[in-house]
């Protein structure tokens, strides 16, 4: 899919798509009006508290409006379904208490943050589908039958998919907030990062393997589209085999037209030049013509600039493995990274480091979004054997 295709899709939808259009700091008057109307609607229905501080940040609300093309009624329906789904599956508790080995098992199968960003400051992920063979997926699904966290769910969503959504929580609660507060990007003071750029490598995947993965990937994609809208930006598909047109016919039905318009299917001669247009060569993995020594399964190769910018705590010099989130410090001038999850049944609460806040957006009331986690992390520390290091634990800031 070419840039012309994206432009055509944008025109067809009647709206300008693509960061930073439709994001904070770049709203048209009618989009700002839709945001205020959305807040009023949510407040009246009990799904939003204006505060201060507000129960949900503006950048989260805007994701639903963009996904529903600024239709407030449709955005409310999707937001309500997501909030109800999160509550029914104890998503905040799942993320904060998931067993680190179970989290890592999921991370090894799905899109992995490289530790780098594209030229706009958006986190860059890599997904190599050939590793999802039937044997690996079967073993993963069997292991996923047990609950790896303290979350209590309604049983309507498959446990194997809930583990996957712990990775989406990592995107929205760790990678995106981190990239938001880095000052070396365009629009750093006005526009939060709520997207991700993805390289999807489909080389070495047979038609049979695609077929075997179809139902699993369709279920995951549809739930992600429903409950984590507008978190995907550009998607570069690399290594497409000759039969990929058949597979593409399945895949494009899983996404809305705007998401489809962001997908580039690159031929071998197009990979290096196209990626370099959007990503600095130092942040492109070597196997795609770049300079980054990152292979599938690696922990993120944290950008040296990030390492220099974070004020590390507890002797750390990089981010530890497992789930993490960012929250404002008491004075509101910095963001603190906290590593969570559980090891051998003991909940981790480790202060990793802080960043100066550079993006001028409203704070979020974590109490409204993480009430269940509050009881686990603070109120019932002894009962749940919380392992806490550094500053006293408080309720996390969460984006839906």
Short mmCIF file of C-alpha atoms in Angstrom, two decimals:
data_model
loop_
_atom_site.label_atom_id
_atom_site.label_comp_id
_atom_site.label_asym_id
_atom_site.label_seq_id
_atom_site.Cartn_x
_atom_site.Cartn_y
_atom_site.Cartn_z
CA UNK A 1 0.00 0.00 0.00
CA UNK A 2 1.45 3.33 -1.05
CA UNK A 3 1.27 6.85 0.34
CA UNK A 4 -1.26 7.64 -2.38
CA UNK A 5 -3.50 4.90 -1.00
CA UNK A 6 -3.38 6.51 2.42
CA UNK A 7 -4.27 9.89 0.98
CA UNK A 8 -7.19 8.35 -0.93
CA UNK A 9 -8.47 6.65 2.24
CA UNK A 10 -8.22 9.91 4.16
CA UNK A 11 -10.21 11.76 1.53
CA UNK A 12 -12.81 9.01 1.40
CA UNK A 13 -13.36 9.21 5.16
CA UNK A 14 -13.88 12.96 4.98
CA UNK A 15 -11.27 13.67 7.63
CA UNK A 16 -7.55 14.27 7.92
CA UNK A 17 -5.97 11.22 9.52
CA UNK A 18 -2.49 10.67 10.81
CA UNK A 19 -0.55 12.08 13.71
CA UNK A 20 -0.70 14.86 14.80
CA UNK A 21 -4.10 15.57 13.19
CA UNK A 22 -6.90 14.89 15.66
CA UNK A 23 -4.53 14.84 18.64
CA UNK A 24 -4.16 17.34 21.47
CA UNK A 25 -2.63 20.57 20.22
CA UNK A 26 -3.92 19.89 16.70
CA UNK A 27 -7.70 19.80 17.05
CA UNK A 28 -10.03 21.58 14.68
CA UNK A 29 -12.79 23.65 16.34
CA UNK A 30 -15.38 20.97 15.57
CA UNK A 31 -13.11 18.27 17.03
CA UNK A 32 -12.63 20.26 20.23
CA UNK A 33 -16.40 20.68 20.40
CA UNK A 34 -16.85 16.92 19.95
CA UNK A 35 -14.41 16.29 22.82
CA UNK A 36 -16.35 18.57 25.17
CA UNK A 37 -19.64 17.00 24.12
CA UNK A 38 -18.13 13.53 24.67
CA UNK A 39 -17.07 14.48 28.20
CA UNK A 40 -20.54 15.80 28.99
CA UNK A 41 -22.11 12.61 27.67
CA UNK A 42 -19.75 10.41 29.67
CA UNK A 43 -20.27 12.46 32.82
CA UNK A 44 -24.04 12.21 32.58
CA UNK A 45 -23.79 8.43 32.16
CA UNK A 46 -21.34 8.02 35.06
CA UNK A 47 -18.30 7.02 32.97
CA UNK A 48 -16.24 10.17 33.47
CA UNK A 49 -15.45 12.48 36.39
CA UNK A 50 -14.23 15.93 35.33
CA UNK A 51 -12.30 16.49 38.55
CA UNK A 52 -9.87 18.07 38.95
CA UNK A 53 -8.12 15.80 38.37
CA UNK A 54 -10.19 14.14 35.65
CA UNK A 55 -10.83 10.40 35.78
CA UNK A 56 -9.56 9.95 32.21
CA UNK A 57 -7.09 12.08 30.30
CA UNK A 58 -8.07 13.90 27.13
CA UNK A 59 -5.69 11.91 24.94
CA UNK A 60 -7.46 8.69 25.91
CA UNK A 61 -10.89 10.11 25.15
CA UNK A 62 -9.65 11.36 21.79
CA UNK A 63 -8.64 7.84 20.77
CA UNK A 64 -12.30 6.79 20.88
CA UNK A 65 -13.47 9.87 19.00
CA UNK A 66 -10.91 9.37 16.23
CA UNK A 67 -11.82 5.69 16.00
CA UNK A 68 -15.50 6.58 15.60
CA UNK A 69 -14.78 9.50 13.22
CA UNK A 70 -15.84 12.07 15.82
CA UNK A 71 -19.32 10.63 16.25
CA UNK A 72 -19.97 11.19 19.96
CA UNK A 73 -22.75 8.59 20.23
CA UNK A 74 -20.63 5.88 18.61
CA UNK A 75 -17.58 6.86 20.66
CA UNK A 76 -19.62 6.60 23.86
CA UNK A 77 -20.82 3.12 22.93
CA UNK A 78 -17.26 1.91 22.34
CA UNK A 79 -15.92 3.62 25.46
CA UNK A 80 -18.69 2.17 27.64
CA UNK A 81 -18.10 -1.33 26.27
CA UNK A 82 -14.38 -0.98 26.94
CA UNK A 83 -14.82 0.30 30.50
CA UNK A 84 -17.29 -2.49 31.25
CA UNK A 85 -14.90 -5.04 29.72
CA UNK A 86 -11.97 -3.71 31.75
CA UNK A 87 -13.99 -3.91 34.96
CA UNK A 88 -15.30 -7.40 34.16
CA UNK A 89 -11.75 -8.65 33.61
CA UNK A 90 -9.98 -6.73 36.37
CA UNK A 91 -7.49 -5.37 33.81
CA UNK A 92 -5.67 -3.09 36.24
CA UNK A 93 -5.22 -5.90 38.75
CA UNK A 94 -4.17 -8.33 36.01
CA UNK A 95 -1.40 -6.01 34.86
CA UNK A 96 -0.17 -5.14 38.34
CA UNK A 97 -0.08 -8.73 39.60
CA UNK A 98 0.65 -10.88 36.54
CA UNK A 99 3.37 -13.46 37.07
CA UNK A 100 6.57 -12.22 35.44
CA UNK A 101 7.26 -15.55 33.71
CA UNK A 102 3.73 -15.62 32.27
CA UNK A 103 4.12 -12.02 31.09
CA UNK A 104 7.45 -12.84 29.45
CA UNK A 105 5.95 -15.90 27.73
CA UNK A 106 3.35 -13.61 26.14
CA UNK A 107 5.91 -10.97 25.25
CA UNK A 108 7.98 -13.51 23.32
CA UNK A 109 5.04 -14.33 21.03
CA UNK A 110 3.62 -10.93 20.17
CA UNK A 111 4.81 -7.50 18.92
CA UNK A 112 7.92 -6.46 20.85
CA UNK A 113 9.05 -2.93 21.62
CA UNK A 114 12.54 -2.43 20.21
CA UNK A 115 13.37 0.26 22.77
CA UNK A 116 13.43 2.78 19.91
CA UNK A 117 11.11 5.31 18.27
CA UNK A 118 10.29 6.51 14.78
CA UNK A 119 11.16 10.02 13.54
CA UNK A 120 8.05 11.44 15.24
CA UNK A 121 8.92 9.96 18.62
CA UNK A 122 6.37 7.12 18.42
CA UNK A 123 7.49 3.73 19.88
CA UNK A 124 8.67 1.19 17.30
CA UNK A 125 7.56 -2.44 17.59
CA UNK A 126 8.63 -5.59 15.73
CA UNK A 127 6.42 -8.63 15.10
CA UNK A 128 7.86 -11.75 13.41
CA UNK A 129 4.88 -13.99 12.73
CA UNK A 130 6.82 -17.12 11.73
CA UNK A 131 7.51 -17.79 15.43
CA UNK A 132 3.79 -18.39 16.02
CA UNK A 133 3.77 -21.94 14.69
CA UNK A 134 1.01 -24.32 15.78
CA UNK A 135 3.23 -26.14 18.31
CA UNK A 136 4.31 -22.91 20.02
CA UNK A 137 0.80 -21.46 20.10
CA UNK A 138 -0.64 -24.74 21.42
CA UNK A 139 1.90 -24.85 24.26
CA UNK A 140 1.22 -21.21 25.07
CA UNK A 141 -2.54 -21.70 25.11
CA UNK A 142 -2.25 -24.73 27.37
CA UNK A 143 -0.12 -22.76 29.84
CA UNK A 144 -2.58 -19.84 29.63
CA UNK A 145 -5.42 -21.97 31.02
CA UNK A 146 -4.26 -21.05 34.52
CA UNK A 147 -4.72 -17.55 35.93
CA UNK A 148 -1.28 -15.88 36.24
CA UNK A 149 -2.54 -12.95 38.34
CA UNK A 150 -4.85 -11.94 41.19
CA UNK A 151 -7.45 -10.67 38.71
CA UNK A 152 -10.99 -12.06 38.99
CA UNK A 153 -12.71 -12.14 35.61
CA UNK A 154 -16.21 -12.89 34.34
CA UNK A 155 -14.86 -15.72 32.19
CA UNK A 156 -16.15 -14.22 28.94
CA UNK A 157 -12.71 -13.44 27.50
CA UNK A 158 -10.25 -16.25 26.87
CA UNK A 159 -7.35 -16.35 29.39
CA UNK A 160 -4.85 -16.59 26.53
CA UNK A 161 -6.15 -13.29 25.16
CA UNK A 162 -6.13 -11.60 28.55
CA UNK A 163 -2.41 -12.32 28.78
CA UNK A 164 -2.02 -10.63 25.42
CA UNK A 165 -3.78 -7.53 26.71
CA UNK A 166 -1.24 -7.22 29.48
CA UNK A 167 1.09 -6.27 26.60
CA UNK A 168 -1.37 -3.64 25.38
CA UNK A 169 -1.44 -2.29 28.92
CA UNK A 170 2.34 -2.03 28.73
CA UNK A 171 2.01 -0.04 25.52
CA UNK A 172 -0.52 2.44 26.93
CA UNK A 173 0.85 2.65 30.49
CA UNK A 174 4.61 2.40 29.90
CA UNK A 175 5.89 2.85 26.33
CA UNK A 176 3.55 5.64 25.23
CA UNK A 177 3.84 7.74 28.42
CA UNK A 178 7.63 7.35 28.30
CA UNK A 179 7.78 8.56 24.70
CA UNK A 180 5.36 11.38 25.55
CA UNK A 181 7.76 12.92 28.07
CA UNK A 182 10.87 12.83 25.89
CA UNK A 183 11.64 16.39 24.72
CA UNK A 184 13.56 15.49 21.53
CA UNK A 185 10.51 15.05 19.32
CA UNK A 186 8.09 17.27 17.38
CA UNK A 187 5.17 18.68 19.41
CA UNK A 188 6.74 17.48 22.66
CA UNK A 189 5.13 20.13 24.86
CA UNK A 190 1.61 19.89 23.47
CA UNK A 191 0.84 16.47 22.01
CA UNK A 192 0.98 13.16 23.92
CA UNK A 193 2.04 9.97 22.14
CA UNK A 194 -0.87 7.50 21.94
CA UNK A 195 0.22 5.43 18.92
CA UNK A 196 2.76 2.79 17.93
CA UNK A 197 4.67 2.12 14.71
CA UNK A 198 4.97 -1.56 13.78
CA UNK A 199 7.21 -3.63 11.52
CA UNK A 200 5.40 -6.90 10.78
CA UNK A 201 7.64 -9.55 9.23
CA UNK A 202 5.66 -12.30 7.49
CA UNK A 203 8.61 -13.94 5.75
CA UNK A 204 8.92 -17.70 6.12
CA UNK A 205 5.23 -18.16 6.91
CA UNK A 206 3.37 -20.73 4.83
CA UNK A 207 -0.25 -20.44 3.77
CA UNK A 208 -1.01 -23.37 6.06
CA UNK A 209 0.53 -21.56 9.03
CA UNK A 210 -1.47 -18.42 8.25
CA UNK A 211 -4.61 -20.52 8.07
CA UNK A 212 -3.88 -22.24 11.41
CA UNK A 213 -3.34 -18.83 13.04
CA UNK A 214 -6.37 -17.20 11.44
CA UNK A 215 -8.92 -17.65 14.24
CA UNK A 216 -6.42 -16.79 16.99
CA UNK A 217 -5.18 -13.64 15.27
CA UNK A 218 -8.67 -12.58 14.26
CA UNK A 219 -9.96 -12.81 17.84
CA UNK A 220 -6.95 -10.91 19.17
CA UNK A 221 -7.16 -8.23 16.48
CA UNK A 222 -10.87 -7.65 16.91
CA UNK A 223 -10.65 -7.34 20.69
CA UNK A 224 -7.68 -4.99 20.38
CA UNK A 225 -9.53 -2.84 17.85
CA UNK A 226 -12.56 -2.73 20.15
CA UNK A 227 -10.79 -1.97 23.43
CA UNK A 228 -7.48 -0.32 22.46
CA UNK A 229 -8.63 1.89 19.57
CA UNK A 230 -6.24 4.21 17.78
CA UNK A 231 -3.08 2.76 19.32
CA UNK A 232 -1.72 1.62 15.95
CA UNK A 233 -0.24 4.03 13.45
CA UNK A 234 1.94 2.97 10.52
CA UNK A 235 2.27 -0.77 9.97
CA UNK A 236 4.99 -1.96 7.60
CA UNK A 237 4.44 -5.51 6.32
CA UNK A 238 7.71 -7.04 5.14
CA UNK A 239 8.50 -10.33 3.43
CA UNK A 240 5.03 -10.95 2.02
CA UNK A 241 4.95 -14.28 0.09
CA UNK A 242 3.32 -14.66 -3.32
CA UNK A 243 0.02 -15.83 -1.80
CA UNK A 244 -0.25 -12.90 0.61
CA UNK A 245 -3.08 -11.32 -1.37
CA UNK A 246 -5.26 -14.18 -0.11
CA UNK A 247 -4.19 -13.58 3.49
CA UNK A 248 -4.63 -9.83 3.07
CA UNK A 249 -8.23 -10.47 2.10
CA UNK A 250 -8.82 -11.97 5.55
CA UNK A 251 -6.80 -9.47 7.54
CA UNK A 252 -8.20 -6.22 6.22
CA UNK A 253 -11.68 -7.22 7.37
CA UNK A 254 -10.47 -7.31 10.98
CA UNK A 255 -9.69 -3.59 11.04
CA UNK A 256 -11.53 -0.34 10.38
CA UNK A 257 -10.80 1.51 7.09
CA UNK A 258 -8.63 4.15 8.77
CA UNK A 259 -6.35 1.48 10.27
CA UNK A 260 -6.19 -0.33 6.92
CA UNK A 261 -5.12 2.93 5.29
CA UNK A 262 -2.03 3.01 7.56
CA UNK A 263 -0.69 -0.34 6.35
CA UNK A 264 2.23 -0.45 3.89
CA UNK A 265 2.98 -3.78 2.16
CA UNK A 266 6.61 -3.44 1.08
CA UNK A 267 8.42 -5.34 -1.64
CA UNK A 268 12.06 -6.34 -1.06
CA UNK A 269 13.41 -3.32 -2.94
CA UNK A 270 11.20 -0.92 -0.97
CA UNK A 271 12.01 -1.97 2.59
CA UNK A 272 15.15 0.03 3.38
CA UNK A 273 14.15 3.27 1.64
CA UNK A 274 10.60 3.27 3.04
CA UNK A 275 11.63 2.49 6.60
CA UNK A 276 14.32 5.18 6.50
CA UNK A 277 11.71 7.71 5.42
CA UNK A 278 9.90 7.17 8.72
CA UNK A 279 12.61 5.81 11.04
CA UNK A 280 16.21 6.88 11.62
CA UNK A 281 18.58 4.11 10.38
CA UNK A 282 20.11 3.80 13.87
CA UNK A 283 16.68 2.64 15.11
CA UNK A 284 15.95 0.15 12.30
CA UNK A 285 16.92 -3.47 13.04
CA UNK A 286 19.90 -4.63 10.98
CA UNK A 287 17.93 -7.35 9.20
CA UNK A 288 15.89 -4.60 7.51
CA UNK A 289 18.86 -2.50 6.44
CA UNK A 290 19.34 -0.46 9.60
CA UNK A 291 21.97 -0.27 12.32
CA UNK A 292 20.12 -1.56 15.40
CA UNK A 293 21.34 -4.86 16.81
CA UNK A 294 17.88 -6.14 17.74
CA UNK A 295 16.60 -9.63 17.01
CA UNK A 296 13.30 -11.26 17.80
CA UNK A 297 12.96 -12.14 21.48
CA UNK A 298 15.43 -9.54 22.73
CA UNK A 299 14.54 -7.25 25.58
CA UNK A 300 14.18 -3.64 24.34
CA UNK A 301 17.47 -2.03 23.31
CA UNK A 302 16.73 1.19 25.14
CA UNK A 303 17.68 4.30 23.19
CA UNK A 304 20.83 5.84 24.75
CA UNK A 305 19.01 9.18 24.82
CA UNK A 306 16.31 7.65 27.03
CA UNK A 307 18.94 6.23 29.36
CA UNK A 308 20.52 9.66 29.64
CA UNK A 309 17.19 11.41 30.24
CA UNK A 310 15.78 9.12 32.96
CA UNK A 311 16.94 9.76 36.50
CA UNK A 312 17.46 6.16 37.63
CA UNK A 313 16.73 4.87 41.13
CA UNK A 314 17.63 1.81 43.20
CA UNK A 315 20.89 1.26 41.33
CA UNK A 316 19.18 0.65 37.99
CA UNK A 317 20.61 1.78 34.66
CA UNK A 318 17.86 0.41 32.40
CA UNK A 319 14.25 -0.71 32.64
CA UNK A 320 13.76 -4.13 34.26
CA UNK A 321 11.80 -6.88 32.56
CA UNK A 322 8.06 -7.24 33.05
CA UNK A 323 5.12 -4.85 33.38
CA UNK A 324 5.73 -1.22 34.28
CA UNK A 325 3.76 2.02 34.39
CA UNK A 326 4.33 5.75 34.84
CA UNK A 327 2.62 7.99 37.39
CA UNK A 328 3.07 11.66 38.42
CA UNK A 329 5.27 12.38 41.41
CA UNK A 330 3.69 14.14 44.41
CA UNK A 331 4.59 17.63 43.17
CA UNK A 332 3.42 16.85 39.63
CA UNK A 333 6.65 18.01 37.97
CA UNK A 334 8.01 14.58 37.10
CA UNK A 335 6.78 11.12 36.08
CA UNK A 336 7.88 8.07 38.06
CA UNK A 337 8.27 4.62 36.51
CA UNK A 338 7.17 1.71 38.71
CA UNK A 339 7.86 -1.95 37.91
CA UNK A 340 5.03 -4.27 38.95
CA UNK A 341 3.99 -7.88 38.43
CA UNK A 342 4.60 -10.86 40.70
CA UNK A 343 7.53 -13.17 41.38
CA UNK A 344 6.86 -16.45 43.19
CA UNK A 345 3.53 -15.08 44.38
CA UNK A 346 4.97 -11.86 45.77
CA UNK A 347 3.89 -8.61 44.17
CA UNK A 348 6.65 -6.33 42.94
CA UNK A 349 6.50 -2.56 43.48
CA UNK A 350 9.88 -1.22 42.43
CA UNK A 351 10.63 2.45 41.79
CA UNK A 352 12.69 2.48 38.59
CA UNK A 353 13.33 6.15 37.84
CA UNK A 354 11.78 9.50 36.99
CA UNK A 355 11.43 11.84 34.01
CA UNK A 356 10.76 15.56 33.93
CA UNK A 357 7.26 16.27 32.60
CA UNK A 358 7.50 18.19 29.34
CA UNK A 359 4.06 17.54 27.82
CA UNK A 360 1.53 19.99 29.21
CA UNK A 361 -1.54 17.79 29.59
CA UNK A 362 -3.98 17.29 32.43
CA UNK A 363 -3.31 14.80 35.20
CA UNK A 364 -5.48 11.72 35.58
CA UNK A 365 -7.15 10.55 38.75
CA UNK A 366 -5.71 7.08 39.21
CA UNK A 367 -8.20 6.32 42.01
CA UNK A 368 -11.05 6.25 39.53
CA UNK A 369 -9.27 3.85 37.18
CA UNK A 370 -7.29 1.61 39.48
CA UNK A 371 -9.43 1.20 42.56
CA UNK A 372 -8.84 -2.53 42.60
CA UNK A 373 -5.08 -2.11 42.39
CA UNK A 374 -5.10 0.34 45.26
CA UNK A 375 -6.30 -2.37 47.60
CA UNK A 376 -3.62 -4.74 46.40
CA UNK A 377 -0.71 -2.35 46.21
CA UNK A 378 -1.28 -0.33 49.36
CA UNK A 379 -4.18 -1.30 51.57
CA UNK A 380 -3.50 -5.04 51.69
CA UNK A 381 0.27 -4.98 51.39
CA UNK A 382 0.87 -7.57 54.10
CA UNK A 383 -1.88 -9.90 52.98
CA UNK A 384 -0.65 -9.91 49.38
CA UNK A 385 3.05 -9.84 50.23
CA UNK A 386 3.87 -6.81 48.13
CA UNK A 387 7.58 -6.48 47.38
CA UNK A 388 8.12 -2.73 47.47
CA UNK A 389 11.36 -0.86 46.96
CA UNK A 390 11.95 2.87 47.06
CA UNK A 391 9.10 5.34 47.46
CA UNK A 392 5.78 4.49 49.00
CA UNK A 393 3.37 2.91 46.54
CA UNK A 394 0.41 4.94 45.37
CA UNK A 395 -2.34 4.34 42.88
CA UNK A 396 -1.11 4.20 39.27
CA UNK A 397 -2.16 6.48 36.47
CA UNK A 398 -3.94 4.41 33.85
CA UNK A 399 -5.16 5.00 30.33
CA UNK A 400 -8.10 2.93 29.17
#
